[in-house]
Amino acid sequence: APVTPTLLYLDNVTVSFDGFRALNALSLAIDHAEMRAIIGPNGAGKTTMMDVITGKTQPNEGTALFEGTHDLTALDEAAIAELGIGRKFQTPTVFEMHTVEDNLLLALKNKRGPLATLLSRRANQERERIDALLERVRLTAQRHRRAGELSHGQKQWLEIGMLLAQEPKLLLIDEPAAGMTDQETADTADLLRDIAKSKAVIVVEHDMTFVRDLGVKVTCLHEGSVLAEGSLDAVSANERVVEVYLGR
Ligand code: ADP
């Protein structure tokens, strides 16, 4: 066994729905502070894979090891979130009537619990955390605006900021560039590359321009298993990948 275990190791994971294999002996390893792009046609099993990692779906076979010791398949969603796995769905869920700053504050309180935030001497510390989060998700200038007034792209970033407030070790993100302008898409790639300096990130994405911008290792799923894995250039050159996905 390796001295430093892989952060996430899916080993032969199978998920069957009425005999249909949404995941078919899927194996995948994600390192500490690695960003990985997951691509593949509709129905390839991308969502089901994320559901297994977050405990929403129990596999019929296989294991999902986190930090080499925690078997995610034996834990519920709350316990998995507690271990430091955060998930962002495609549609942003921010508190529209609250300011950007208050949204982040709520996410911080959620993490620390009400008692910590009652202690007023923590207030400065909290402000510093929020300043850093705002900076990180490029919303410093929007701090006092209501979340409901943000652009679609900015809402996505705010939600990423709220997830970062939970201090995850692994972030799962579903199609972050969907519905974004070209500029927002490029900024999102920058933002994710920055986050991936200190955290692992798994991004499911269909926008190949965005995936190229990320510049990370790519895994193409097909029929519930890994069809190809490597650089985007290598994966794009794979005949089977062209046949089932890129050549559509
Ligand atoms: P992707 O996210 O790559 O589009 P999914 O993981 O959503 O793929 O789906 C993989 C396959 O599993 C699809 O054929 C889908 O119809 C099927 N599937 C997913 N969830 C369920 C479910 N709860 N019940 C039955 N079939 C499902």
Short mmCIF file of C-alpha atoms and ligand atoms in Angstrom, two decimals:
data_model
loop_
_atom_site.label_atom_id
_atom_site.label_comp_id
_atom_site.label_asym_id
_atom_site.label_seq_id
_atom_site.Cartn_x
_atom_site.Cartn_y
_atom_site.Cartn_z
CA ALA A 1 0.00 0.00 0.00
CA PRO A 2 1.25 3.54 -0.77
CA VAL A 3 2.56 5.60 2.16
CA THR A 4 0.30 8.56 1.38
CA PRO A 5 -3.01 7.08 0.28
CA THR A 6 -4.85 8.49 -2.70
CA LEU A 7 -7.46 11.01 -1.55
CA LEU A 8 -10.31 9.21 -3.29
CA TYR A 9 -10.23 5.70 -4.64
CA LEU A 10 -13.24 4.15 -6.32
CA ASP A 11 -12.60 0.45 -6.72
CA ASN A 12 -14.80 -1.62 -9.02
CA VAL A 13 -17.97 0.29 -8.24
CA THR A 14 -21.16 -1.10 -9.75
CA VAL A 15 -24.58 0.51 -9.41
CA SER A 16 -27.56 -1.34 -10.85
CA PHE A 17 -31.06 0.03 -11.34
CA ASP A 18 -33.40 -2.89 -12.03
CA GLY A 19 -30.54 -4.83 -13.57
CA PHE A 20 -29.31 -1.88 -15.67
CA ARG A 21 -25.73 -0.96 -14.78
CA ALA A 22 -25.43 2.82 -14.44
CA LEU A 23 -21.90 2.18 -13.17
CA ASN A 24 -20.13 -0.95 -14.31
CA ALA A 25 -17.01 -1.86 -12.30
CA LEU A 26 -15.85 1.75 -12.31
CA SER A 27 -12.39 2.41 -10.86
CA LEU A 28 -10.99 5.89 -10.43
CA ALA A 29 -8.28 7.50 -8.29
CA ILE A 30 -8.06 11.20 -7.40
CA ASP A 31 -4.99 12.61 -5.68
CA HIS A 32 -4.75 15.29 -3.00
CA ALA A 33 -5.12 18.73 -4.61
CA GLU A 34 -5.76 17.18 -8.01
CA MET A 35 -8.37 18.61 -10.36
CA ARG A 36 -9.97 16.09 -12.70
CA ALA A 37 -12.41 16.75 -15.53
CA ILE A 38 -15.04 14.06 -16.14
CA ILE A 39 -16.55 13.94 -19.61
CA GLY A 40 -18.74 11.48 -21.48
CA PRO A 41 -22.09 11.19 -23.26
CA ASN A 42 -25.44 11.51 -21.50
CA GLY A 43 -26.17 8.37 -19.54
CA ALA A 44 -22.45 7.54 -19.15
CA GLY A 45 -22.80 7.45 -15.36
CA LYS A 46 -21.26 10.80 -14.40
CA THR A 47 -24.08 11.83 -12.06
CA THR A 48 -24.33 8.36 -10.56
CA MET A 49 -20.59 8.47 -9.81
CA MET A 50 -21.03 11.79 -7.97
CA ASP A 51 -24.03 10.29 -6.14
CA VAL A 52 -21.88 7.38 -4.94
CA ILE A 53 -19.09 9.69 -3.72
CA THR A 54 -21.56 11.85 -1.76
CA GLY A 55 -23.50 8.90 -0.32
CA LYS A 56 -26.72 9.65 -2.18
CA THR A 57 -26.53 6.27 -3.91
CA GLN A 58 -25.24 3.01 -2.46
CA PRO A 59 -23.31 0.84 -4.90
CA ASN A 60 -24.24 -2.82 -5.31
CA GLU A 61 -20.58 -3.71 -5.49
CA GLY A 62 -17.21 -2.09 -4.93
CA THR A 63 -15.77 0.39 -2.47
CA ALA A 64 -15.11 4.12 -2.36
CA LEU A 65 -12.17 4.88 -0.07
CA PHE A 66 -11.53 8.45 1.12
CA GLU A 67 -8.10 9.26 2.57
CA GLY A 68 -7.33 5.57 2.51
CA THR A 69 -9.42 4.80 5.57
CA HIS A 70 -13.03 5.94 5.24
CA ASP A 71 -15.29 3.68 3.20
CA LEU A 72 -17.82 6.15 1.79
CA THR A 73 -20.20 3.34 0.86
CA ALA A 74 -20.79 2.71 4.57
CA LEU A 75 -21.58 6.36 5.40
CA ASP A 76 -24.62 8.58 4.92
CA GLU A 77 -24.64 11.95 3.14
CA ALA A 78 -24.22 14.00 6.34
CA ALA A 79 -21.24 11.95 7.52
CA ILE A 80 -19.59 12.26 4.10
CA ALA A 81 -20.06 16.05 4.07
CA GLU A 82 -18.52 16.10 7.54
CA LEU A 83 -15.44 14.28 6.19
CA GLY A 84 -14.86 17.22 3.85
CA ILE A 85 -16.61 16.38 0.58
CA GLY A 86 -18.68 19.24 -0.85
CA ARG A 87 -20.91 19.16 -3.91
CA LYS A 88 -22.15 21.90 -6.15
CA PHE A 89 -25.09 21.16 -8.40
CA GLN A 90 -25.67 22.93 -11.71
CA THR A 91 -28.33 25.32 -10.43
CA PRO A 92 -26.96 27.75 -7.83
CA THR A 93 -28.81 27.75 -4.53
CA VAL A 94 -27.97 31.02 -2.81
CA PHE A 95 -30.12 33.11 -0.47
CA GLU A 96 -31.32 35.67 -3.01
CA MET A 97 -32.67 38.20 -0.49
CA HIS A 98 -29.44 38.29 1.51
CA THR A 99 -26.25 40.13 0.61
CA VAL A 100 -23.27 38.30 -0.83
CA GLU A 101 -21.44 38.80 2.48
CA ASP A 102 -24.33 37.42 4.53
CA ASN A 103 -24.56 34.36 2.31
CA LEU A 104 -20.91 33.60 3.11
CA LEU A 105 -21.46 34.39 6.79
CA LEU A 106 -24.36 31.91 6.90
CA ALA A 107 -22.14 29.26 5.30
CA LEU A 108 -19.41 29.93 7.88
CA LYS A 109 -21.86 29.73 10.79
CA ASN A 110 -23.21 26.53 9.41
CA LYS A 111 -19.67 25.14 9.63
CA ARG A 112 -18.68 26.51 13.03
CA GLY A 113 -21.96 26.23 14.81
CA PRO A 114 -23.90 29.01 16.55
CA LEU A 115 -21.81 28.99 19.76
CA ALA A 116 -18.56 29.98 18.05
CA THR A 117 -20.22 32.85 16.26
CA LEU A 118 -21.73 34.11 19.52
CA LEU A 119 -18.26 34.74 20.85
CA SER A 120 -17.72 38.30 19.75
CA ARG A 121 -13.93 38.11 19.81
CA ARG A 122 -14.24 35.80 16.85
CA ALA A 123 -15.90 38.53 14.83
CA ASN A 124 -12.64 39.88 13.42
CA GLN A 125 -11.45 36.43 12.51
CA GLU A 126 -14.74 35.85 10.72
CA ARG A 127 -14.40 39.10 8.79
CA GLU A 128 -10.95 38.06 7.64
CA ARG A 129 -12.27 34.72 6.48
CA ILE A 130 -15.03 36.45 4.55
CA ASP A 131 -12.61 38.94 2.99
CA ALA A 132 -10.47 36.02 1.83
CA LEU A 133 -13.45 34.10 0.46
CA LEU A 134 -14.77 37.18 -1.39
CA GLU A 135 -11.36 37.71 -2.93
CA ARG A 136 -11.08 34.06 -3.89
CA VAL A 137 -14.43 33.95 -5.71
CA ARG A 138 -13.99 37.42 -7.26
CA LEU A 139 -16.93 39.05 -5.49
CA THR A 140 -15.23 41.68 -3.32
CA ALA A 141 -16.92 44.53 -5.22
CA GLN A 142 -20.32 42.80 -4.86
CA ARG A 143 -20.05 42.18 -1.10
CA HIS A 144 -23.06 44.36 -0.15
CA ARG A 145 -25.28 43.47 -3.09
CA ARG A 146 -28.17 41.10 -2.74
CA ALA A 147 -27.35 37.67 -4.14
CA GLY A 148 -30.51 37.88 -6.26
CA GLU A 149 -29.00 40.81 -8.18
CA LEU A 150 -25.86 38.92 -9.24
CA SER A 151 -25.32 37.60 -12.76
CA HIS A 152 -25.72 33.86 -13.30
CA GLY A 153 -21.94 33.43 -13.29
CA GLN A 154 -21.51 35.44 -10.10
CA LYS A 155 -24.18 33.36 -8.35
CA GLN A 156 -22.23 30.23 -9.28
CA TRP A 157 -19.09 31.75 -7.77
CA LEU A 158 -20.94 32.75 -4.62
CA GLU A 159 -22.12 29.19 -4.20
CA ILE A 160 -18.56 27.96 -4.69
CA GLY A 161 -17.53 30.45 -1.98
CA MET A 162 -20.21 29.05 0.34
CA LEU A 163 -18.85 25.56 -0.25
CA LEU A 164 -15.29 26.76 0.42
CA ALA A 165 -16.50 28.20 3.74
CA GLN A 166 -17.16 24.59 4.75
CA GLU A 167 -13.44 23.90 4.22
CA PRO A 168 -13.84 20.79 2.06
CA LYS A 169 -10.92 18.59 0.99
CA LEU A 170 -12.73 17.50 -2.15
CA LEU A 171 -15.16 19.56 -4.18
CA LEU A 172 -17.51 18.02 -6.75
CA ILE A 173 -18.79 20.47 -9.33
CA ASP A 174 -21.41 19.79 -11.98
CA GLU A 175 -21.09 21.79 -15.23
CA PRO A 176 -19.90 25.07 -13.72
CA ALA A 177 -19.65 26.79 -17.11
CA ALA A 178 -23.21 26.02 -18.22
CA GLY A 179 -25.07 29.23 -19.09
CA MET A 180 -22.02 31.45 -18.55
CA THR A 181 -20.66 34.12 -20.87
CA ASP A 182 -17.27 33.47 -22.49
CA GLN A 183 -15.59 35.83 -20.03
CA GLU A 184 -17.30 34.19 -17.03
CA THR A 185 -16.30 30.78 -18.37
CA ALA A 186 -12.64 31.81 -18.62
CA ASP A 187 -12.79 33.39 -15.14
CA THR A 188 -14.34 30.20 -13.74
CA ALA A 189 -11.47 28.12 -15.13
CA ASP A 190 -9.03 30.50 -13.38
CA LEU A 191 -11.01 30.29 -10.16
CA LEU A 192 -11.06 26.48 -10.18
CA ARG A 193 -7.35 26.26 -10.98
CA ASP A 194 -6.72 28.50 -8.00
CA ILE A 195 -8.89 26.34 -5.70
CA ALA A 196 -7.17 23.17 -6.94
CA LYS A 197 -3.84 24.44 -5.59
CA SER A 198 -5.02 23.35 -2.15
CA LYS A 199 -8.06 21.08 -2.68
CA ALA A 200 -9.06 18.23 -4.92
CA VAL A 201 -11.76 19.11 -7.44
CA ILE A 202 -13.84 16.86 -9.69
CA VAL A 203 -15.56 18.76 -12.49
CA VAL A 204 -18.21 17.21 -14.73
CA GLU A 205 -18.27 19.25 -17.91
CA HIS A 206 -19.50 19.14 -21.52
CA ASP A 207 -17.85 22.37 -22.70
CA MET A 208 -14.56 21.21 -24.24
CA THR A 209 -13.22 24.77 -24.51
CA PHE A 210 -13.63 25.07 -20.77
CA VAL A 211 -12.04 21.66 -20.17
CA ARG A 212 -9.08 22.73 -22.32
CA ASP A 213 -8.82 25.90 -20.23
CA LEU A 214 -8.68 23.84 -17.04
CA GLY A 215 -5.65 22.03 -18.44
CA VAL A 216 -6.05 18.97 -16.22
CA LYS A 217 -6.24 15.19 -16.60
CA VAL A 218 -9.48 14.06 -18.22
CA THR A 219 -11.51 10.90 -17.64
CA CYS A 220 -14.10 9.92 -20.25
CA LEU A 221 -16.87 7.69 -18.92
CA HIS A 222 -19.01 5.50 -21.15
CA GLU A 223 -21.59 2.90 -20.10
CA GLY A 224 -20.57 3.21 -16.48
CA SER A 225 -16.83 2.65 -16.82
CA VAL A 226 -13.69 4.52 -17.82
CA LEU A 227 -13.35 4.60 -21.60
CA ALA A 228 -10.22 6.76 -21.70
CA GLU A 229 -8.07 8.75 -19.29
CA GLY A 230 -5.19 11.19 -19.79
CA SER A 231 -4.53 14.64 -21.21
CA LEU A 232 -7.40 16.20 -23.17
CA ASP A 233 -5.34 15.82 -26.34
CA ALA A 234 -4.77 12.12 -25.72
CA VAL A 235 -8.40 11.47 -24.77
CA SER A 236 -9.69 13.51 -27.76
CA ALA A 237 -7.51 11.45 -30.09
CA ASN A 238 -8.98 8.18 -28.80
CA GLU A 239 -11.10 6.62 -31.56
CA ARG A 240 -13.70 5.24 -29.18
CA VAL A 241 -14.08 8.64 -27.46
CA VAL A 242 -14.65 10.29 -30.85
CA GLU A 243 -17.15 7.58 -31.76
CA VAL A 244 -19.29 7.71 -28.60
CA TYR A 245 -18.88 11.33 -27.55
CA LEU A 246 -16.86 13.95 -29.40
CA GLY A 247 -18.02 12.99 -32.88
CA ARG A 248 -21.71 13.40 -32.02
P1 ADP B 1 -24.81 11.04 -16.85
O1 ADP B 1 -24.77 11.91 -15.64
O2 ADP B 1 -23.47 10.68 -17.37
O3 ADP B 1 -25.70 11.60 -17.92
P2 ADP B 1 -26.32 9.24 -15.15
O4 ADP B 1 -25.41 8.84 -14.06
O5 ADP B 1 -27.32 10.31 -14.86
O6 ADP B 1 -25.46 9.63 -16.44
O7 ADP B 1 -27.13 7.98 -15.65
C1 ADP B 1 -26.53 6.75 -16.02
C2 ADP B 1 -27.62 5.80 -16.43
O8 ADP B 1 -28.31 5.35 -15.27
C3 ADP B 1 -28.66 6.43 -17.34
O9 ADP B 1 -29.00 5.48 -18.33
C4 ADP B 1 -29.83 6.70 -16.42
O10 ADP B 1 -31.04 6.64 -17.10
C5 ADP B 1 -29.70 5.60 -15.37
N1 ADP B 1 -30.18 6.04 -14.05
C6 ADP B 1 -29.64 7.01 -13.29
N2 ADP B 1 -30.30 7.13 -12.13
C7 ADP B 1 -31.30 6.21 -12.17
C8 ADP B 1 -32.35 5.81 -11.26
N3 ADP B 1 -32.50 6.41 -10.06
N4 ADP B 1 -33.17 4.83 -11.64
C9 ADP B 1 -33.03 4.22 -12.83
N5 ADP B 1 -32.07 4.53 -13.72
C10 ADP B 1 -31.22 5.51 -13.40
#
